[in-house]
Amino acid sequence: IKQVFQEWNFILECRKKGIPQSKYLKNGFVDVNEKILDTYGKTPHLQKRRALSDEANKERKKFIFQLSGEQWTEFPDSLKEQIFLKEWHVYNTLIQTIPAYIALFQDLRVLELSKNQISHLPVEIGCLKNLKVLNVSFNNLKSVPPELGDCENLEKLDLSGNMEITELPFELSNLKQVTVVDVSANKFHSIPICVLRMSNLQWLDISSNNLKDLPEDIDRLDQLQTLLLQKNKLTYLPRALVNMPKLSLLVVSGDDLVEIPTAVCESTTGLKFVSLKDSPVETIVCEDTEKITESEREREQFEKEFMKAYIEDLKGRDTAPSYTTKVLLSLQL
């Protein structure tokens, strides 16, 4: 297990530095060679490219607000004067509320608010007509306001890890530009109707929920490429999955599945079907409910990073099998 984690951490570090897969794979196996990390990126043409990139980043940072650290329990007063900002990146704080004056930030493109204590989204969020990315993952949300459906240019919506969201308002059907939706680690019993109406959706992660079945008309998502369903309570997969022309990666937990269309397993369209075996989670004995929830969040965060790396590696392999049975995913914190 220790060696597996070392290899995954090494792969993640290589990807951060932009090192191509061919540099760290030998005969299909990971070559943990520190020299790759040390020497890559020091060649002259890369240094020149990095200098140009640094200049562009300086200009970009003029329009970015960043905040982190548990000393923050609310947004600084000075923020309301900076309505020219295009991005907010706020993470690992104790902030619980997004101020109503966010409506003034008409140039806002990216709203990254991951791993805070936010308990609700203000209705004013619907005023952000130019918003492209909304990430409020791993907060304390229980619902989403219908006004979010007014953010007509939204492309990525991440609500993962809030643990308590059970449904999404129908008004989110208006989000026709959305290509990525992540609602993993919540309490959905079915795929929301509004998600089925997002006609440009390419990536849907609804893993770690309470799904018992999939809608028979799931094939209306004809642009969907990646569908992550692991850690649910599915007992069968509908045949409609075969009718999804662009679906290239389907991940499920195989323990409860008793019926899988043969055409899914033996797809000739290039579909990679991965059936994961869930490891039993040890019962957490703890009187403090908050501590239990926090432990679940930490586990979900860790598994999410692991799965992201696993999927990226799987996608990068031309020779990956279309059906992988019983891949053991065992994580202990």
Short mmCIF file of C-alpha atoms in Angstrom, two decimals:
data_model
loop_
_atom_site.label_atom_id
_atom_site.label_comp_id
_atom_site.label_asym_id
_atom_site.label_seq_id
_atom_site.Cartn_x
_atom_site.Cartn_y
_atom_site.Cartn_z
CA ILE A 1 0.00 0.00 0.00
CA LYS A 2 2.79 2.40 0.95
CA GLN A 3 4.48 1.89 -2.42
CA VAL A 4 1.20 2.53 -4.27
CA PHE A 5 0.74 5.88 -2.50
CA GLN A 6 4.38 6.84 -3.23
CA GLU A 7 3.82 6.14 -6.91
CA TRP A 8 0.57 8.12 -7.05
CA ASN A 9 2.17 11.10 -5.27
CA PHE A 10 5.07 10.94 -7.72
CA ILE A 11 2.66 10.87 -10.69
CA LEU A 12 0.74 13.86 -9.30
CA GLU A 13 3.99 15.83 -8.86
CA CYS A 14 5.05 15.01 -12.43
CA ARG A 15 1.73 16.22 -13.77
CA LYS A 16 1.96 19.47 -11.81
CA LYS A 17 5.30 20.13 -13.49
CA GLY A 18 3.92 19.22 -16.92
CA ILE A 19 6.16 16.16 -17.29
CA PRO A 20 4.76 13.86 -20.01
CA GLN A 21 3.75 10.32 -19.08
CA SER A 22 6.45 8.81 -21.29
CA LYS A 23 9.12 10.29 -18.99
CA TYR A 24 8.05 8.41 -15.86
CA LEU A 25 6.62 5.18 -17.30
CA LYS A 26 8.90 2.31 -18.28
CA ASN A 27 7.28 -0.76 -19.80
CA GLY A 28 3.97 0.35 -18.30
CA PHE A 29 5.35 0.69 -14.75
CA VAL A 30 6.02 3.88 -12.78
CA ASP A 31 9.73 4.71 -12.56
CA VAL A 32 10.11 6.76 -9.35
CA ASN A 33 13.16 8.71 -10.46
CA GLU A 34 13.77 11.92 -8.51
CA LYS A 35 16.07 13.22 -11.27
CA ILE A 36 13.04 13.60 -13.52
CA LEU A 37 11.55 16.12 -11.08
CA ASP A 38 14.89 17.87 -10.52
CA THR A 39 16.02 18.31 -14.13
CA TYR A 40 12.78 18.69 -16.06
CA GLY A 41 11.92 22.27 -16.84
CA LYS A 42 15.47 23.65 -16.73
CA THR A 43 16.06 23.69 -20.48
CA PRO A 44 16.38 27.16 -22.16
CA HIS A 45 13.19 27.03 -24.24
CA LEU A 46 11.16 26.09 -21.16
CA GLN A 47 12.75 28.90 -19.15
CA LYS A 48 11.74 31.40 -21.84
CA ARG A 49 8.21 30.04 -21.88
CA ARG A 50 8.11 30.28 -18.09
CA ALA A 51 9.20 33.95 -18.18
CA LEU A 52 6.33 34.81 -20.54
CA SER A 53 3.96 32.85 -18.34
CA ASP A 54 5.14 34.73 -15.22
CA GLU A 55 4.41 38.05 -16.91
CA ALA A 56 0.90 36.94 -17.83
CA ASN A 57 0.32 35.70 -14.29
CA LYS A 58 1.32 39.08 -12.82
CA GLU A 59 -1.29 40.80 -14.96
CA ARG A 60 -3.90 38.20 -14.09
CA LYS A 61 -3.29 38.49 -10.34
CA LYS A 62 -4.43 42.13 -10.40
CA PHE A 63 -7.96 40.79 -10.76
CA ILE A 64 -7.77 37.88 -8.32
CA PHE A 65 -8.78 37.83 -4.66
CA GLN A 66 -7.23 35.08 -2.52
CA LEU A 67 -7.90 34.21 1.10
CA SER A 68 -7.08 31.20 3.26
CA GLY A 69 -6.50 30.28 6.88
CA GLU A 70 -8.71 29.54 9.87
CA GLN A 71 -8.17 33.01 11.32
CA TRP A 72 -10.78 34.26 8.83
CA THR A 73 -14.39 34.03 10.03
CA GLU A 74 -15.79 36.60 7.60
CA PHE A 75 -14.73 38.44 4.46
CA PRO A 76 -12.62 41.62 4.96
CA ASP A 77 -14.54 44.90 4.65
CA SER A 78 -12.15 46.13 1.95
CA LEU A 79 -13.42 43.45 -0.44
CA LYS A 80 -16.65 45.30 -1.21
CA GLU A 81 -14.62 48.12 -2.79
CA GLN A 82 -12.95 45.80 -5.32
CA ILE A 83 -15.86 45.09 -7.64
CA PHE A 84 -13.49 44.93 -10.63
CA LEU A 85 -12.27 41.49 -9.49
CA LYS A 86 -12.69 38.54 -11.86
CA GLU A 87 -11.85 35.67 -9.51
CA TRP A 88 -12.29 34.77 -5.85
CA HIS A 89 -10.25 31.92 -4.40
CA VAL A 90 -11.18 31.32 -0.75
CA TYR A 91 -10.35 28.05 0.98
CA ASN A 92 -9.70 26.51 4.40
CA THR A 93 -11.33 29.35 6.35
CA LEU A 94 -14.09 29.42 8.98
CA ILE A 95 -16.25 31.76 6.88
CA GLN A 96 -19.93 30.76 7.04
CA THR A 97 -21.66 33.42 4.93
CA ILE A 98 -21.21 34.88 1.45
CA PRO A 99 -22.10 38.60 1.58
CA ALA A 100 -25.07 39.92 -0.44
CA TYR A 101 -22.82 42.57 -2.01
CA ILE A 102 -21.38 39.82 -4.21
CA ALA A 103 -24.08 40.97 -6.66
CA LEU A 104 -21.90 44.02 -7.42
CA PHE A 105 -19.09 41.86 -8.85
CA GLN A 106 -20.40 41.80 -12.42
CA ASP A 107 -17.02 40.83 -13.91
CA LEU A 108 -16.67 37.75 -11.71
CA ARG A 109 -15.75 34.67 -13.77
CA VAL A 110 -14.48 32.25 -11.11
CA LEU A 111 -15.88 31.72 -7.62
CA GLU A 112 -13.77 29.08 -5.82
CA LEU A 113 -14.93 28.67 -2.22
CA SER A 114 -13.80 25.15 -1.38
CA LYS A 115 -13.29 23.78 2.16
CA ASN A 116 -14.90 26.53 4.22
CA GLN A 117 -17.92 26.53 6.56
CA ILE A 118 -20.45 28.09 4.17
CA SER A 119 -23.99 27.07 5.13
CA HIS A 120 -25.99 28.62 2.27
CA LEU A 121 -25.64 30.47 -1.03
CA PRO A 122 -27.26 33.94 -1.21
CA VAL A 123 -29.96 34.55 -3.82
CA GLU A 124 -27.77 37.40 -5.11
CA ILE A 125 -25.51 34.80 -6.72
CA GLY A 126 -28.00 34.83 -9.61
CA CYS A 127 -26.80 38.33 -10.51
CA LEU A 128 -23.41 36.99 -11.64
CA LYS A 129 -24.22 36.72 -15.35
CA ASN A 130 -20.58 36.23 -16.39
CA LEU A 131 -19.76 33.52 -13.86
CA LYS A 132 -18.17 30.48 -15.49
CA VAL A 133 -16.90 28.43 -12.51
CA LEU A 134 -18.64 27.90 -9.17
CA ASN A 135 -16.89 25.64 -6.66
CA VAL A 136 -18.45 25.41 -3.21
CA SER A 137 -17.23 21.90 -2.48
CA PHE A 138 -16.68 20.62 1.07
CA ASN A 139 -18.78 23.21 2.85
CA ASN A 140 -21.98 22.83 4.88
CA LEU A 141 -24.60 23.43 2.19
CA LYS A 142 -27.93 21.66 2.44
CA SER A 143 -29.57 23.25 -0.60
CA VAL A 144 -28.98 25.48 -3.61
CA PRO A 145 -31.09 28.58 -4.44
CA PRO A 146 -33.18 28.53 -7.66
CA GLU A 147 -31.56 31.86 -8.59
CA LEU A 148 -28.37 29.99 -9.48
CA GLY A 149 -30.21 29.07 -12.68
CA ASP A 150 -29.83 32.72 -13.77
CA CYS A 151 -26.04 32.28 -14.13
CA GLU A 152 -26.56 31.42 -17.79
CA ASN A 153 -22.85 31.34 -18.68
CA LEU A 154 -21.85 28.86 -15.97
CA GLU A 155 -19.62 26.07 -17.31
CA LYS A 156 -18.49 24.21 -14.19
CA LEU A 157 -20.52 23.50 -11.04
CA ASP A 158 -18.90 21.74 -8.08
CA LEU A 159 -21.09 21.01 -5.04
CA SER A 160 -19.20 17.91 -3.92
CA GLY A 161 -18.50 16.98 -0.29
CA ASN A 162 -21.29 18.97 1.32
CA MET A 163 -22.69 15.66 2.59
CA GLU A 164 -26.29 16.89 2.98
CA ILE A 165 -27.63 18.10 -0.40
CA THR A 166 -30.56 15.90 -1.50
CA GLU A 167 -31.89 17.72 -4.57
CA LEU A 168 -31.29 20.60 -6.99
CA PRO A 169 -33.93 23.16 -8.06
CA PHE A 170 -35.54 22.66 -11.47
CA GLU A 171 -34.46 26.20 -12.43
CA LEU A 172 -30.90 24.92 -12.92
CA SER A 173 -32.21 23.45 -16.19
CA ASN A 174 -31.41 26.89 -17.64
CA LEU A 175 -27.67 26.20 -17.35
CA LYS A 176 -27.18 25.12 -20.95
CA GLN A 177 -23.45 25.98 -21.04
CA VAL A 178 -22.49 23.69 -18.16
CA THR A 179 -20.02 20.96 -19.17
CA VAL A 180 -18.93 19.73 -15.70
CA VAL A 181 -21.17 18.90 -12.73
CA ASP A 182 -19.77 17.37 -9.54
CA VAL A 183 -22.30 16.56 -6.83
CA SER A 184 -20.40 13.63 -5.30
CA ALA A 185 -20.46 12.94 -1.54
CA ASN A 186 -23.99 14.20 -0.89
CA LYS A 187 -27.37 12.49 -0.38
CA PHE A 188 -28.99 12.37 -3.80
CA HIS A 189 -31.45 9.49 -4.30
CA SER A 190 -31.66 10.11 -8.05
CA ILE A 191 -30.01 12.17 -10.77
CA PRO A 192 -31.76 15.57 -10.61
CA ILE A 193 -34.10 16.38 -13.51
CA CYS A 194 -32.29 19.68 -14.08
CA VAL A 195 -29.01 17.81 -14.65
CA LEU A 196 -30.67 15.64 -17.32
CA ARG A 197 -31.62 18.87 -19.10
CA MET A 198 -28.06 20.27 -19.22
CA SER A 199 -27.61 19.59 -22.91
CA ASN A 200 -23.85 20.28 -23.07
CA LEU A 201 -22.88 18.20 -20.02
CA GLN A 202 -19.65 16.24 -20.58
CA TRP A 203 -18.62 15.21 -17.05
CA LEU A 204 -20.98 14.08 -14.28
CA ASP A 205 -19.69 12.88 -10.91
CA ILE A 206 -22.51 11.72 -8.67
CA SER A 207 -20.48 9.13 -6.78
CA SER A 208 -20.85 8.60 -3.01
CA ASN A 209 -24.58 9.27 -2.90
CA ASN A 210 -27.70 7.15 -2.34
CA LEU A 211 -28.64 6.32 -5.94
CA LYS A 212 -30.65 3.11 -6.27
CA ASP A 213 -31.25 3.34 -10.00
CA LEU A 214 -30.58 5.52 -13.03
CA PRO A 215 -33.28 7.21 -15.14
CA GLU A 216 -34.24 5.27 -18.27
CA ASP A 217 -33.83 8.48 -20.30
CA ILE A 218 -30.25 9.10 -19.18
CA ASP A 219 -29.28 8.87 -22.86
CA ARG A 220 -30.69 12.36 -23.37
CA LEU A 221 -27.23 13.46 -22.10
CA ASP A 222 -25.83 12.83 -25.58
CA GLN A 223 -22.67 14.90 -25.00
CA LEU A 224 -21.68 13.08 -21.79
CA GLN A 225 -18.16 11.63 -21.86
CA THR A 226 -17.49 10.70 -18.22
CA LEU A 227 -20.00 9.28 -15.74
CA LEU A 228 -18.82 8.47 -12.19
CA LEU A 229 -21.27 6.40 -10.16
CA GLN A 230 -19.12 4.52 -7.66
CA LYS A 231 -20.16 4.23 -4.00
CA ASN A 232 -23.93 4.25 -4.57
CA LYS A 233 -26.60 1.56 -4.11
CA LEU A 234 -27.19 0.67 -7.75
CA THR A 235 -28.35 -2.87 -8.47
CA TYR A 236 -28.61 -2.55 -12.25
CA LEU A 237 -27.56 -0.31 -15.14
CA PRO A 238 -30.12 0.69 -17.81
CA ARG A 239 -29.60 -0.32 -21.43
CA ALA A 240 -29.95 3.37 -22.37
CA LEU A 241 -26.24 3.77 -21.51
CA VAL A 242 -25.44 1.99 -24.78
CA ASN A 243 -27.19 4.79 -26.68
CA MET A 244 -24.84 7.51 -25.40
CA PRO A 245 -22.51 8.12 -28.36
CA LYS A 246 -19.76 10.06 -26.56
CA LEU A 247 -19.64 8.15 -23.27
CA SER A 248 -16.00 7.04 -22.93
CA LEU A 249 -15.61 6.36 -19.19
CA LEU A 250 -18.12 4.77 -16.84
CA VAL A 251 -17.09 3.99 -13.25
CA VAL A 252 -19.34 2.05 -10.86
CA SER A 253 -19.09 0.05 -7.64
CA GLY A 254 -19.73 -3.54 -8.62
CA ASP A 255 -20.65 -5.09 -5.27
CA ASP A 256 -24.42 -4.52 -5.51
CA LEU A 257 -24.82 -4.78 -9.28
CA VAL A 258 -26.76 -7.82 -10.38
CA GLU A 259 -27.61 -6.67 -13.90
CA ILE A 260 -25.27 -5.02 -16.39
CA PRO A 261 -26.12 -4.80 -20.12
CA THR A 262 -23.67 -7.00 -22.02
CA ALA A 263 -23.33 -4.25 -24.60
CA VAL A 264 -21.85 -1.96 -21.91
CA CYS A 265 -19.14 -4.45 -20.94
CA GLU A 266 -18.35 -5.35 -24.53
CA SER A 267 -18.83 -1.93 -26.09
CA THR A 268 -17.11 -1.42 -29.43
CA THR A 269 -17.33 2.36 -29.12
CA GLY A 270 -14.20 2.66 -26.94
CA LEU A 271 -16.10 2.88 -23.66
CA LYS A 272 -13.90 2.13 -20.64
CA PHE A 273 -16.09 0.43 -18.06
CA VAL A 274 -14.53 0.21 -14.59
CA SER A 275 -16.20 -1.71 -11.79
CA LEU A 276 -14.66 -0.92 -8.40
CA LYS A 277 -14.85 -3.13 -5.36
CA ASP A 278 -15.69 -1.11 -2.25
CA SER A 279 -13.69 -1.91 0.86
CA PRO A 280 -15.82 -2.06 4.01
CA VAL A 281 -15.55 1.16 5.98
CA GLU A 282 -14.73 0.68 9.63
CA THR A 283 -17.44 1.87 12.01
CA ILE A 284 -16.47 5.14 13.65
CA VAL A 285 -17.30 5.09 17.36
CA CYS A 286 -17.71 8.69 18.42
CA GLU A 287 -20.29 10.62 20.44
CA ASP A 288 -19.62 13.88 18.59
CA THR A 289 -21.62 13.94 15.34
CA GLU A 290 -19.52 16.83 14.00
CA LYS A 291 -16.36 14.76 14.38
CA ILE A 292 -17.92 11.86 12.49
CA THR A 293 -18.96 14.15 9.64
CA GLU A 294 -15.52 15.75 9.53
CA SER A 295 -13.87 12.34 9.34
CA GLU A 296 -16.19 11.42 6.44
CA ARG A 297 -15.27 14.65 4.67
CA GLU A 298 -11.56 13.94 5.05
CA ARG A 299 -12.02 10.45 3.68
CA GLU A 300 -14.04 11.75 0.74
CA GLN A 301 -11.42 14.42 -0.03
CA PHE A 302 -8.66 11.85 0.01
CA GLU A 303 -10.58 9.37 -2.13
CA LYS A 304 -11.47 12.14 -4.57
CA GLU A 305 -7.81 13.01 -5.17
CA PHE A 306 -6.97 9.33 -5.52
CA MET A 307 -9.78 8.74 -8.02
CA LYS A 308 -8.86 11.84 -10.01
CA ALA A 309 -5.30 10.56 -10.45
CA TYR A 310 -6.54 7.05 -11.24
CA ILE A 311 -8.95 8.30 -13.90
CA GLU A 312 -6.38 10.58 -15.51
CA ASP A 313 -3.98 7.65 -15.70
CA LEU A 314 -6.69 5.40 -17.14
CA LYS A 315 -7.62 7.94 -19.79
CA GLY A 316 -3.98 8.32 -20.79
CA ARG A 317 -3.58 4.59 -21.47
CA ASP A 318 -4.44 3.66 -25.05
CA THR A 319 -4.33 -0.03 -24.18
CA ALA A 320 -6.56 0.17 -21.11
CA PRO A 321 -9.16 -2.63 -21.03
CA SER A 322 -12.78 -1.70 -21.65
CA TYR A 323 -13.80 -3.73 -18.57
CA THR A 324 -11.80 -3.88 -15.36
CA THR A 325 -13.33 -6.10 -12.72
CA LYS A 326 -12.99 -5.73 -8.98
CA VAL A 327 -10.35 -3.03 -8.63
CA LEU A 328 -9.71 -2.84 -4.89
CA LEU A 329 -9.79 0.73 -3.56
CA SER A 330 -8.72 0.56 0.07
CA LEU A 331 -8.09 3.80 1.93
CA GLN A 332 -7.37 4.32 5.60
CA LEU A 333 -6.96 7.66 7.34
#
